[in-house]
Amino acid sequence: MKLFKGALLASLVCASSIASAADKLTVYSYRQAFLIEPILEKFTKETGIGVDVVFAKKGLVERMAREGRLSPADLVLTSDFSRLMQLVDKDLVTPVNNKQINQNIPAELRSPNGDWFALTMRVRNLYSSKERIGKLNLNYEDLVKPEYKGKICMRSGKHAYNVSLVASMIAHNGEANTKAWLQGLKANLARKPQGNDRAQVKAVKEGLCDIAIGNSYYLGKMIKDPKQKTWADAVVINFPNQENRGSHINVSGMALAKYAPNKQDAIKLMTYLSSVDAQNDYAKVNMEYPVNPKVSPSELVASWGKFKADKLPIQKLATNHGTAVKLLDEVKFDL
C-alpha cells in the first residue's frame, strides 16, 4: 500500500511538472537576449506567465516550417521586416485582432489583417563626414547627383535594410525610376557594397567615403562602444526627405505562431510588448524608436533631433519586396 501511495505521489508530482512546463510560453527570437530577457522577466513578474526563449541569428523560420503542427513556438520576434514576411509567406502565423494592441500600434505599423505587428522602428539615415561635409539636407533621390561620385558607402543592396529602402522607393517613385536610381547610386559608390552598417561609418571616418547609409540605432551603439566611439564622433546623422514624404523606417516585429499551444497567453505577451512599459524598455536598451506613440525615444536618441517619418504603410514594403530584389539583380548592384 505504501509503495502504491509513493508511486501515485511521484506520478502526480511528475504530471504537475509537465503541466507547469506546458503552461510556459515559448518564444522564438531573432532579437538578442540582452534586449528581450529583462522585458520578459518583467512580464512574468506581472502576470505569473513563464516564458522560455529560443534565440538564433538565423534559421528559426525554417525550423518552424520543419516542426509544423508540433512546433512549440507561441510567438516569434524578428529583428527585421523581411523575416516577418517569410513567416507570412510560409503560412506560419495566426492573425490577431486585439483592441489594445491595435490602439498601441499605429495602423501603418501592423498588418491590415493582424498577421504581424511592428515593435520598434529605425530610420535609414545618411551619415556624413563631420569634417569634410557637415550637416546635409538631402533626399534619398539626391544620392545619384554627380557631386557625390565616389563618395558613398553602403552594405550589400540585398541586405534586408536596403531591400526595404528600395521597396519604399518603388512605392513612391515607381519601378522604372527606382531602377534608374539604383544605377546612379551604384555609379556613385566609393567601393563595392560590403560590411555592415557600422563598417560604413568607419569608412567615413577613415576617409574612404563622405556619406554612409545606415540605421539610426547603430550610432548609439557606436557611441557607447569605446572602440567605435571615434567612428561615431566623425559623422553627422542626417534624416533624409524632411521637406517631402519623410525618412524611410524599417521595423522589428512580432507574430503569433500558427500552431501556438498557448494562444491566449501569447496574445497577453504581445499586448505587453506593445505597452508603454515594455516600449520604454526597448527604447532605452537598443536605442530604437518606439512604435507606441505614447512613448518617447531615449535621451540619447532624442538628442539627434526630431524628424518626419515616412508614413508609408509597412505592408507596402512587402508588396514591393520581390520587385526590389529583382531590380537589384538587374543592375548587378553588389558586383
mmCIF file of C-alpha atoms in Angstrom:
data_model
loop_
_atom_site.group_PDB
_atom_site.id
_atom_site.type_symbol
_atom_site.label_atom_id
_atom_site.label_comp_id
_atom_site.label_asym_id
_atom_site.label_seq_id
_atom_site.Cartn_x
_atom_site.Cartn_y
_atom_site.Cartn_z
ATOM 1 C CA MET A 1 0.000 0.000 0.000
ATOM 2 C CA LYS A 2 2.814 2.394 0.938
ATOM 3 C CA LEU A 3 4.536 1.508 -2.319
ATOM 4 C CA PHE A 4 1.348 2.304 -4.259
ATOM 5 C CA LYS A 5 0.952 5.664 -2.478
ATOM 6 C CA GLY A 6 4.572 6.533 -3.173
ATOM 7 C CA ALA A 7 4.204 5.723 -6.851
ATOM 8 C CA LEU A 8 0.964 7.708 -7.022
ATOM 9 C CA LEU A 9 2.593 10.720 -5.356
ATOM 10 C CA ALA A 10 5.555 10.551 -7.730
ATOM 11 C CA SER A 11 3.275 10.361 -10.750
ATOM 12 C CA LEU A 12 1.271 13.358 -9.519
ATOM 13 C CA VAL A 13 4.446 15.391 -8.997
ATOM 14 C CA CYS A 14 5.620 14.433 -12.479
ATOM 15 C CA ALA A 15 2.277 15.325 -14.034
ATOM 16 C CA SER A 16 2.314 18.657 -12.194
ATOM 17 C CA SER A 17 5.779 19.443 -13.539
ATOM 18 C CA ILE A 18 4.712 18.601 -17.085
ATOM 19 C CA ALA A 19 1.610 20.772 -16.767
ATOM 20 C CA SER A 20 3.715 23.626 -15.390
ATOM 21 C CA ALA A 21 6.159 23.351 -18.289
ATOM 22 C CA ALA A 22 3.315 23.209 -20.788
ATOM 23 C CA ASP A 23 1.843 26.404 -19.337
ATOM 24 C CA LYS A 24 5.014 28.295 -20.181
ATOM 25 C CA LEU A 25 5.132 30.342 -23.356
ATOM 26 C CA THR A 26 7.792 29.520 -25.923
ATOM 27 C CA VAL A 27 9.194 32.476 -27.855
ATOM 28 C CA TYR A 28 11.383 32.058 -30.925
ATOM 29 C CA SER A 29 13.503 35.210 -31.110
ATOM 30 C CA TYR A 30 15.868 36.722 -33.650
ATOM 31 C CA ARG A 31 16.282 39.599 -31.211
ATOM 32 C CA GLN A 32 19.258 39.388 -28.849
ATOM 33 C CA ALA A 33 18.961 38.088 -25.314
ATOM 34 C CA PHE A 34 20.213 41.269 -23.622
ATOM 35 C CA LEU A 35 17.271 43.180 -25.081
ATOM 36 C CA ILE A 36 14.459 40.660 -24.695
ATOM 37 C CA GLU A 37 15.113 38.833 -21.418
ATOM 38 C CA PRO A 38 14.673 41.790 -18.997
ATOM 39 C CA ILE A 39 11.343 42.666 -20.646
ATOM 40 C CA LEU A 40 10.105 39.074 -20.485
ATOM 41 C CA GLU A 41 11.149 38.785 -16.848
ATOM 42 C CA LYS A 42 9.007 41.825 -16.011
ATOM 43 C CA PHE A 43 6.094 40.284 -17.921
ATOM 44 C CA THR A 44 6.398 37.066 -15.909
ATOM 45 C CA LYS A 45 6.593 39.004 -12.645
ATOM 46 C CA GLU A 46 3.428 40.943 -13.509
ATOM 47 C CA THR A 47 1.368 38.071 -14.919
ATOM 48 C CA GLY A 48 2.805 34.865 -13.482
ATOM 49 C CA ILE A 49 3.158 33.531 -17.038
ATOM 50 C CA GLY A 50 6.561 31.936 -17.606
ATOM 51 C CA VAL A 51 8.458 32.365 -20.858
ATOM 52 C CA ASP A 52 11.116 30.163 -22.450
ATOM 53 C CA VAL A 53 13.096 31.766 -25.254
ATOM 54 C CA VAL A 54 14.930 30.178 -28.172
ATOM 55 C CA PHE A 55 17.455 32.672 -29.577
ATOM 56 C CA ALA A 56 19.021 32.400 -33.032
ATOM 57 C CA LYS A 57 20.527 34.720 -35.629
ATOM 58 C CA LYS A 58 19.019 32.672 -38.445
ATOM 59 C CA GLY A 59 17.023 29.545 -39.180
ATOM 60 C CA LEU A 60 14.027 29.943 -36.889
ATOM 61 C CA VAL A 61 11.532 30.315 -39.738
ATOM 62 C CA GLU A 62 12.896 27.167 -41.359
ATOM 63 C CA ARG A 63 12.773 25.380 -38.013
ATOM 64 C CA MET A 64 9.106 26.258 -37.553
ATOM 65 C CA ALA A 65 8.337 25.014 -41.050
ATOM 66 C CA ARG A 66 10.011 21.662 -40.255
ATOM 67 C CA GLU A 67 8.240 21.367 -36.920
ATOM 68 C CA GLY A 68 4.833 22.034 -38.445
ATOM 69 C CA ARG A 69 1.901 21.338 -36.113
ATOM 70 C CA LEU A 70 4.308 20.032 -33.473
ATOM 71 C CA SER A 71 6.146 23.353 -33.149
ATOM 72 C CA PRO A 72 6.264 24.591 -29.532
ATOM 73 C CA ALA A 73 6.583 28.219 -30.687
ATOM 74 C CA ASP A 74 3.876 30.556 -29.400
ATOM 75 C CA LEU A 75 5.343 33.860 -30.542
ATOM 76 C CA VAL A 76 8.102 34.892 -32.951
ATOM 77 C CA LEU A 77 10.157 38.076 -32.503
ATOM 78 C CA THR A 78 12.105 39.302 -35.508
ATOM 79 C CA SER A 79 14.887 41.839 -35.894
ATOM 80 C CA ASP A 80 13.727 42.944 -39.346
ATOM 81 C CA PHE A 81 10.659 43.077 -41.544
ATOM 82 C CA SER A 82 11.823 40.516 -44.105
ATOM 83 C CA ARG A 83 11.573 37.655 -41.608
ATOM 84 C CA LEU A 84 8.039 38.690 -40.748
ATOM 85 C CA MET A 85 7.289 38.325 -44.456
ATOM 86 C CA GLN A 86 8.922 34.895 -44.532
ATOM 87 C CA LEU A 87 6.628 33.773 -41.727
ATOM 88 C CA VAL A 88 3.583 35.031 -43.620
ATOM 89 C CA ASP A 89 4.720 33.563 -46.948
ATOM 90 C CA LYS A 90 5.241 30.128 -45.369
ATOM 91 C CA ASP A 91 1.824 30.277 -43.655
ATOM 92 C CA LEU A 92 3.350 30.091 -40.166
ATOM 93 C CA VAL A 93 1.339 32.838 -38.443
ATOM 94 C CA THR A 94 -2.125 33.319 -36.976
ATOM 95 C CA PRO A 95 -3.872 36.693 -37.388
ATOM 96 C CA VAL A 96 -4.580 38.619 -34.179
ATOM 97 C CA ASN A 97 -7.340 41.182 -33.771
ATOM 98 C CA ASN A 98 -6.835 42.692 -30.333
ATOM 99 C CA LYS A 99 -8.229 46.109 -29.474
ATOM 100 C CA GLN A 100 -5.450 47.052 -27.049
ATOM 101 C CA ILE A 101 -2.632 46.045 -29.402
ATOM 102 C CA ASN A 102 -4.284 47.952 -32.235
ATOM 103 C CA GLN A 103 -4.533 51.031 -30.027
ATOM 104 C CA ASN A 104 -0.864 50.750 -29.020
ATOM 105 C CA ILE A 105 0.498 50.272 -32.549
ATOM 106 C CA PRO A 106 -0.474 52.664 -35.395
ATOM 107 C CA ALA A 107 -2.196 51.107 -38.404
ATOM 108 C CA GLU A 108 0.726 51.736 -40.798
ATOM 109 C CA LEU A 109 2.986 49.708 -38.469
ATOM 110 C CA ARG A 110 0.953 46.498 -38.463
ATOM 111 C CA SER A 111 -0.513 44.067 -40.941
ATOM 112 C CA PRO A 112 -4.007 45.042 -42.127
ATOM 113 C CA ASN A 113 -5.302 41.620 -41.065
ATOM 114 C CA GLY A 114 -3.188 41.194 -37.925
ATOM 115 C CA ASP A 115 -0.581 38.773 -39.318
ATOM 116 C CA TRP A 116 2.263 40.778 -37.769
ATOM 117 C CA PHE A 117 2.959 43.883 -35.677
ATOM 118 C CA ALA A 118 5.955 46.218 -35.543
ATOM 119 C CA LEU A 119 7.613 46.615 -32.139
ATOM 120 C CA THR A 120 10.379 49.141 -32.828
ATOM 121 C CA MET A 121 11.387 51.499 -35.636
ATOM 122 C CA ARG A 122 14.752 52.507 -37.092
ATOM 123 C CA VAL A 123 15.484 55.264 -39.579
ATOM 124 C CA ARG A 124 17.548 54.529 -42.674
ATOM 125 C CA ASN A 125 19.813 57.525 -42.166
ATOM 126 C CA LEU A 126 22.540 59.205 -44.164
ATOM 127 C CA TYR A 127 25.721 59.734 -42.144
ATOM 128 C CA SER A 128 28.003 62.494 -43.422
ATOM 129 C CA SER A 129 31.594 63.349 -42.589
ATOM 130 C CA LYS A 130 31.609 65.986 -39.876
ATOM 131 C CA GLU A 131 34.954 67.324 -41.055
ATOM 132 C CA ARG A 132 34.553 67.231 -44.853
ATOM 133 C CA ILE A 133 30.833 67.840 -45.436
ATOM 134 C CA GLY A 134 28.953 68.588 -42.229
ATOM 135 C CA LYS A 135 25.180 68.610 -41.913
ATOM 136 C CA LEU A 136 23.204 67.739 -45.037
ATOM 137 C CA ASN A 137 19.661 68.359 -46.188
ATOM 138 C CA LEU A 138 19.256 65.531 -48.684
ATOM 139 C CA ASN A 139 16.647 63.259 -50.198
ATOM 140 C CA TYR A 140 17.494 59.637 -50.931
ATOM 141 C CA GLU A 141 16.937 60.607 -54.556
ATOM 142 C CA ASP A 142 19.854 63.095 -54.337
ATOM 143 C CA LEU A 143 22.414 60.317 -53.861
ATOM 144 C CA VAL A 144 22.676 59.924 -57.638
ATOM 145 C CA LYS A 145 23.856 63.504 -58.212
ATOM 146 C CA PRO A 146 27.277 63.961 -59.886
ATOM 147 C CA GLU A 147 28.743 65.748 -56.857
ATOM 148 C CA TYR A 148 28.541 62.515 -54.865
ATOM 149 C CA LYS A 149 30.511 60.438 -57.375
ATOM 150 C CA GLY A 150 32.802 58.079 -55.438
ATOM 151 C CA LYS A 151 31.650 59.448 -52.085
ATOM 152 C CA ILE A 152 29.027 56.943 -50.861
ATOM 153 C CA CYS A 153 29.478 53.749 -48.836
ATOM 154 C CA MET A 154 26.854 51.119 -48.044
ATOM 155 C CA ARG A 155 26.435 47.457 -47.212
ATOM 156 C CA SER A 156 25.009 44.910 -49.665
ATOM 157 C CA GLY A 157 21.960 46.085 -51.560
ATOM 158 C CA LYS A 158 20.460 42.662 -50.846
ATOM 159 C CA HIS A 159 20.553 43.154 -47.092
ATOM 160 C CA ALA A 160 17.064 43.351 -45.588
ATOM 161 C CA TYR A 161 17.501 47.002 -44.546
ATOM 162 C CA ASN A 162 18.426 48.082 -48.069
ATOM 163 C CA VAL A 163 15.812 45.927 -49.787
ATOM 164 C CA SER A 164 13.283 47.656 -47.542
ATOM 165 C CA LEU A 165 14.570 51.073 -48.652
ATOM 166 C CA VAL A 166 14.405 50.077 -52.327
ATOM 167 C CA ALA A 167 10.860 48.748 -51.824
ATOM 168 C CA SER A 168 9.857 52.130 -50.390
ATOM 169 C CA MET A 169 11.434 53.920 -53.360
ATOM 170 C CA ILE A 170 9.339 51.769 -55.705
ATOM 171 C CA ALA A 171 6.208 52.679 -53.750
ATOM 172 C CA HIS A 172 6.940 56.397 -54.046
ATOM 173 C CA ASN A 173 8.661 56.706 -57.413
ATOM 174 C CA GLY A 174 7.710 53.663 -59.465
ATOM 175 C CA GLU A 175 9.729 50.725 -60.765
ATOM 176 C CA ALA A 176 11.423 52.414 -63.739
ATOM 177 C CA ASN A 177 12.570 55.448 -61.753
ATOM 178 C CA THR A 178 13.834 53.243 -58.945
ATOM 179 C CA LYS A 179 15.885 51.140 -61.340
ATOM 180 C CA ALA A 180 17.472 54.300 -62.720
ATOM 181 C CA TRP A 181 18.119 55.466 -59.152
ATOM 182 C CA LEU A 182 19.860 52.195 -58.292
ATOM 183 C CA GLN A 183 22.073 52.513 -61.364
ATOM 184 C CA GLY A 184 23.002 56.062 -60.393
ATOM 185 C CA LEU A 185 23.619 55.113 -56.762
ATOM 186 C CA LYS A 186 25.839 52.223 -57.790
ATOM 187 C CA ALA A 187 27.848 54.564 -60.019
ATOM 188 C CA ASN A 188 28.423 56.907 -57.064
ATOM 189 C CA LEU A 189 29.685 54.252 -54.635
ATOM 190 C CA ALA A 190 33.231 54.628 -53.354
ATOM 191 C CA ARG A 191 33.638 50.828 -53.255
ATOM 192 C CA LYS A 192 31.617 47.676 -53.809
ATOM 193 C CA PRO A 193 28.895 47.179 -51.179
ATOM 194 C CA GLN A 194 30.405 45.334 -48.210
ATOM 195 C CA GLY A 195 30.440 45.042 -44.420
ATOM 196 C CA ASN A 196 27.695 46.033 -42.021
ATOM 197 C CA ASP A 197 26.201 49.432 -41.196
ATOM 198 C CA ARG A 198 28.902 50.289 -38.657
ATOM 199 C CA ALA A 199 31.615 49.484 -41.199
ATOM 200 C CA GLN A 200 30.229 52.227 -43.443
ATOM 201 C CA VAL A 201 30.570 54.827 -40.697
ATOM 202 C CA LYS A 202 34.105 53.583 -40.029
ATOM 203 C CA ALA A 203 34.845 54.075 -43.734
ATOM 204 C CA VAL A 204 33.710 57.698 -43.482
ATOM 205 C CA LYS A 205 35.985 58.214 -40.501
ATOM 206 C CA GLU A 206 38.898 56.736 -42.462
ATOM 207 C CA GLY A 207 38.221 58.972 -45.454
ATOM 208 C CA LEU A 208 37.157 56.220 -47.867
ATOM 209 C CA CYS A 209 33.840 57.987 -48.462
ATOM 210 C CA ASP A 210 31.940 61.043 -47.261
ATOM 211 C CA ILE A 211 28.411 59.626 -46.904
ATOM 212 C CA ALA A 212 27.270 56.323 -45.408
ATOM 213 C CA ILE A 213 23.828 54.725 -45.440
ATOM 214 C CA GLY A 214 22.931 53.099 -42.131
ATOM 215 C CA ASN A 215 20.275 52.530 -39.496
ATOM 216 C CA SER A 216 19.867 55.094 -36.734
ATOM 217 C CA TYR A 217 20.426 52.853 -33.706
ATOM 218 C CA TYR A 218 23.941 51.927 -34.805
ATOM 219 C CA LEU A 219 25.046 55.461 -33.957
ATOM 220 C CA GLY A 220 24.009 54.882 -30.355
ATOM 221 C CA LYS A 221 25.775 51.532 -30.265
ATOM 222 C CA MET A 222 28.989 53.090 -31.582
ATOM 223 C CA ILE A 223 28.802 55.989 -29.135
ATOM 224 C CA LYS A 224 28.632 53.501 -26.259
ATOM 225 C CA ASP A 225 31.442 51.300 -27.590
ATOM 226 C CA PRO A 226 34.881 52.688 -26.573
ATOM 227 C CA LYS A 227 36.468 51.052 -29.634
ATOM 228 C CA GLN A 228 33.972 52.615 -32.047
ATOM 229 C CA LYS A 229 33.202 55.967 -30.461
ATOM 230 C CA THR A 230 35.736 57.724 -32.707
ATOM 231 C CA TRP A 231 33.770 56.454 -35.716
ATOM 232 C CA ALA A 232 30.571 57.973 -34.352
ATOM 233 C CA ASP A 233 32.336 61.209 -33.473
ATOM 234 C CA ALA A 234 33.468 61.573 -37.093
ATOM 235 C CA VAL A 235 29.946 61.758 -38.563
ATOM 236 C CA VAL A 236 26.747 63.780 -38.501
ATOM 237 C CA ILE A 237 23.417 61.952 -38.585
ATOM 238 C CA ASN A 238 21.016 63.234 -41.248
ATOM 239 C CA PHE A 239 17.319 62.456 -41.697
ATOM 240 C CA PRO A 240 16.526 62.310 -45.443
ATOM 241 C CA ASN A 241 13.442 63.657 -47.260
ATOM 242 C CA GLN A 242 12.397 66.011 -44.489
ATOM 243 C CA GLU A 243 10.833 68.503 -46.877
ATOM 244 C CA ASN A 244 8.589 65.920 -48.524
ATOM 245 C CA ARG A 245 7.492 62.384 -47.526
ATOM 246 C CA GLY A 246 9.858 61.874 -44.591
ATOM 247 C CA SER A 247 12.647 59.408 -43.795
ATOM 248 C CA HIS A 248 12.289 55.712 -44.523
ATOM 249 C CA ILE A 249 11.853 53.492 -41.495
ATOM 250 C CA ASN A 250 12.250 49.754 -41.114
ATOM 251 C CA VAL A 251 10.982 47.730 -38.187
ATOM 252 C CA SER A 252 11.456 44.821 -35.854
ATOM 253 C CA GLY A 253 8.280 42.942 -35.047
ATOM 254 C CA MET A 254 6.258 40.061 -33.671
ATOM 255 C CA ALA A 255 3.839 37.442 -34.979
ATOM 256 C CA LEU A 256 1.671 34.819 -33.301
ATOM 257 C CA ALA A 257 2.728 31.334 -34.388
ATOM 258 C CA LYS A 258 0.140 29.405 -36.393
ATOM 259 C CA TYR A 259 0.229 26.359 -34.124
ATOM 260 C CA ALA A 260 0.833 28.227 -30.856
ATOM 261 C CA PRO A 261 -0.063 25.882 -27.975
ATOM 262 C CA ASN A 262 -0.839 28.848 -25.688
ATOM 263 C CA LYS A 263 -2.510 31.416 -27.926
ATOM 264 C CA GLN A 264 -4.313 33.440 -25.256
ATOM 265 C CA ASP A 265 -1.233 33.853 -23.074
ATOM 266 C CA ALA A 266 0.812 34.662 -26.170
ATOM 267 C CA ILE A 267 -1.617 37.474 -27.017
ATOM 268 C CA LYS A 268 -1.199 38.752 -23.448
ATOM 269 C CA LEU A 269 2.544 38.905 -24.076
ATOM 270 C CA MET A 270 2.008 40.659 -27.417
ATOM 271 C CA THR A 271 -0.167 43.221 -25.642
ATOM 272 C CA TYR A 272 2.518 43.745 -23.020
ATOM 273 C CA LEU A 273 5.269 44.162 -25.639
ATOM 274 C CA SER A 274 3.257 46.985 -27.217
ATOM 275 C CA SER A 275 2.585 48.654 -23.856
ATOM 276 C CA VAL A 276 4.151 51.856 -22.553
ATOM 277 C CA ASP A 277 6.246 49.944 -20.021
ATOM 278 C CA ALA A 278 7.812 47.486 -22.470
ATOM 279 C CA GLN A 279 8.223 50.102 -25.185
ATOM 280 C CA ASN A 280 10.146 52.304 -22.757
ATOM 281 C CA ASP A 281 12.486 49.398 -22.040
ATOM 282 C CA TYR A 282 13.035 48.746 -25.756
ATOM 283 C CA ALA A 283 13.815 52.416 -26.347
ATOM 284 C CA LYS A 284 16.362 52.647 -23.542
ATOM 285 C CA VAL A 285 18.246 49.432 -24.217
ATOM 286 C CA ASN A 286 18.511 49.265 -28.004
ATOM 287 C CA MET A 287 18.222 52.943 -28.958
ATOM 288 C CA GLU A 288 15.402 52.318 -31.412
ATOM 289 C CA TYR A 289 12.255 54.371 -31.819
ATOM 290 C CA PRO A 290 9.153 53.070 -30.003
ATOM 291 C CA VAL A 291 6.066 52.266 -32.082
ATOM 292 C CA ASN A 292 3.707 53.189 -29.264
ATOM 293 C CA PRO A 293 3.066 56.926 -29.811
ATOM 294 C CA LYS A 294 2.764 57.485 -26.050
ATOM 295 C CA VAL A 295 6.425 56.589 -25.569
ATOM 296 C CA SER A 296 9.348 58.946 -26.227
ATOM 297 C CA PRO A 297 12.747 57.812 -27.512
ATOM 298 C CA SER A 298 15.648 57.551 -25.112
ATOM 299 C CA GLU A 299 17.512 60.701 -24.106
ATOM 300 C CA LEU A 300 20.432 59.815 -26.393
ATOM 301 C CA VAL A 301 18.218 59.137 -29.404
ATOM 302 C CA ALA A 302 16.185 62.287 -28.744
ATOM 303 C CA SER A 303 19.431 64.305 -28.823
ATOM 304 C CA TRP A 304 19.741 63.530 -32.549
ATOM 305 C CA GLY A 305 16.727 65.740 -33.164
ATOM 306 C CA LYS A 306 13.128 65.330 -34.184
ATOM 307 C CA PHE A 307 12.360 64.098 -37.666
ATOM 308 C CA LYS A 308 9.492 63.443 -40.032
ATOM 309 C CA ALA A 309 8.963 59.729 -40.687
ATOM 310 C CA ASP A 310 7.608 58.293 -43.902
ATOM 311 C CA LYS A 311 4.037 57.165 -43.165
ATOM 312 C CA LEU A 312 4.032 54.625 -45.978
ATOM 313 C CA PRO A 313 2.250 51.520 -44.612
ATOM 314 C CA ILE A 314 4.875 48.871 -43.876
ATOM 315 C CA GLN A 315 2.716 46.377 -45.745
ATOM 316 C CA LYS A 316 3.654 48.235 -48.950
ATOM 317 C CA LEU A 317 7.256 47.128 -48.389
ATOM 318 C CA ALA A 318 6.065 43.533 -48.501
ATOM 319 C CA THR A 319 4.155 44.204 -51.700
ATOM 320 C CA ASN A 320 7.285 45.592 -53.387
ATOM 321 C CA HIS A 321 9.855 43.269 -51.816
ATOM 322 C CA GLY A 322 10.130 40.893 -54.782
ATOM 323 C CA THR A 323 10.389 43.749 -57.273
ATOM 324 C CA ALA A 324 13.091 45.394 -55.166
ATOM 325 C CA VAL A 325 15.216 42.229 -55.225
ATOM 326 C CA LYS A 326 14.617 41.883 -58.980
ATOM 327 C CA LEU A 327 15.832 45.427 -59.659
ATOM 328 C CA LEU A 328 18.937 44.932 -57.503
ATOM 329 C CA ASP A 329 19.749 41.831 -59.557
ATOM 330 C CA GLU A 330 19.068 43.570 -62.861
ATOM 331 C CA VAL A 331 21.535 46.380 -62.145
ATOM 332 C CA LYS A 332 24.036 43.924 -60.580
ATOM 333 C CA PHE A 333 24.173 46.266 -57.621
ATOM 334 C CA ASP A 334 26.596 44.294 -55.445
ATOM 335 C CA LEU A 335 29.026 43.402 -58.260
#
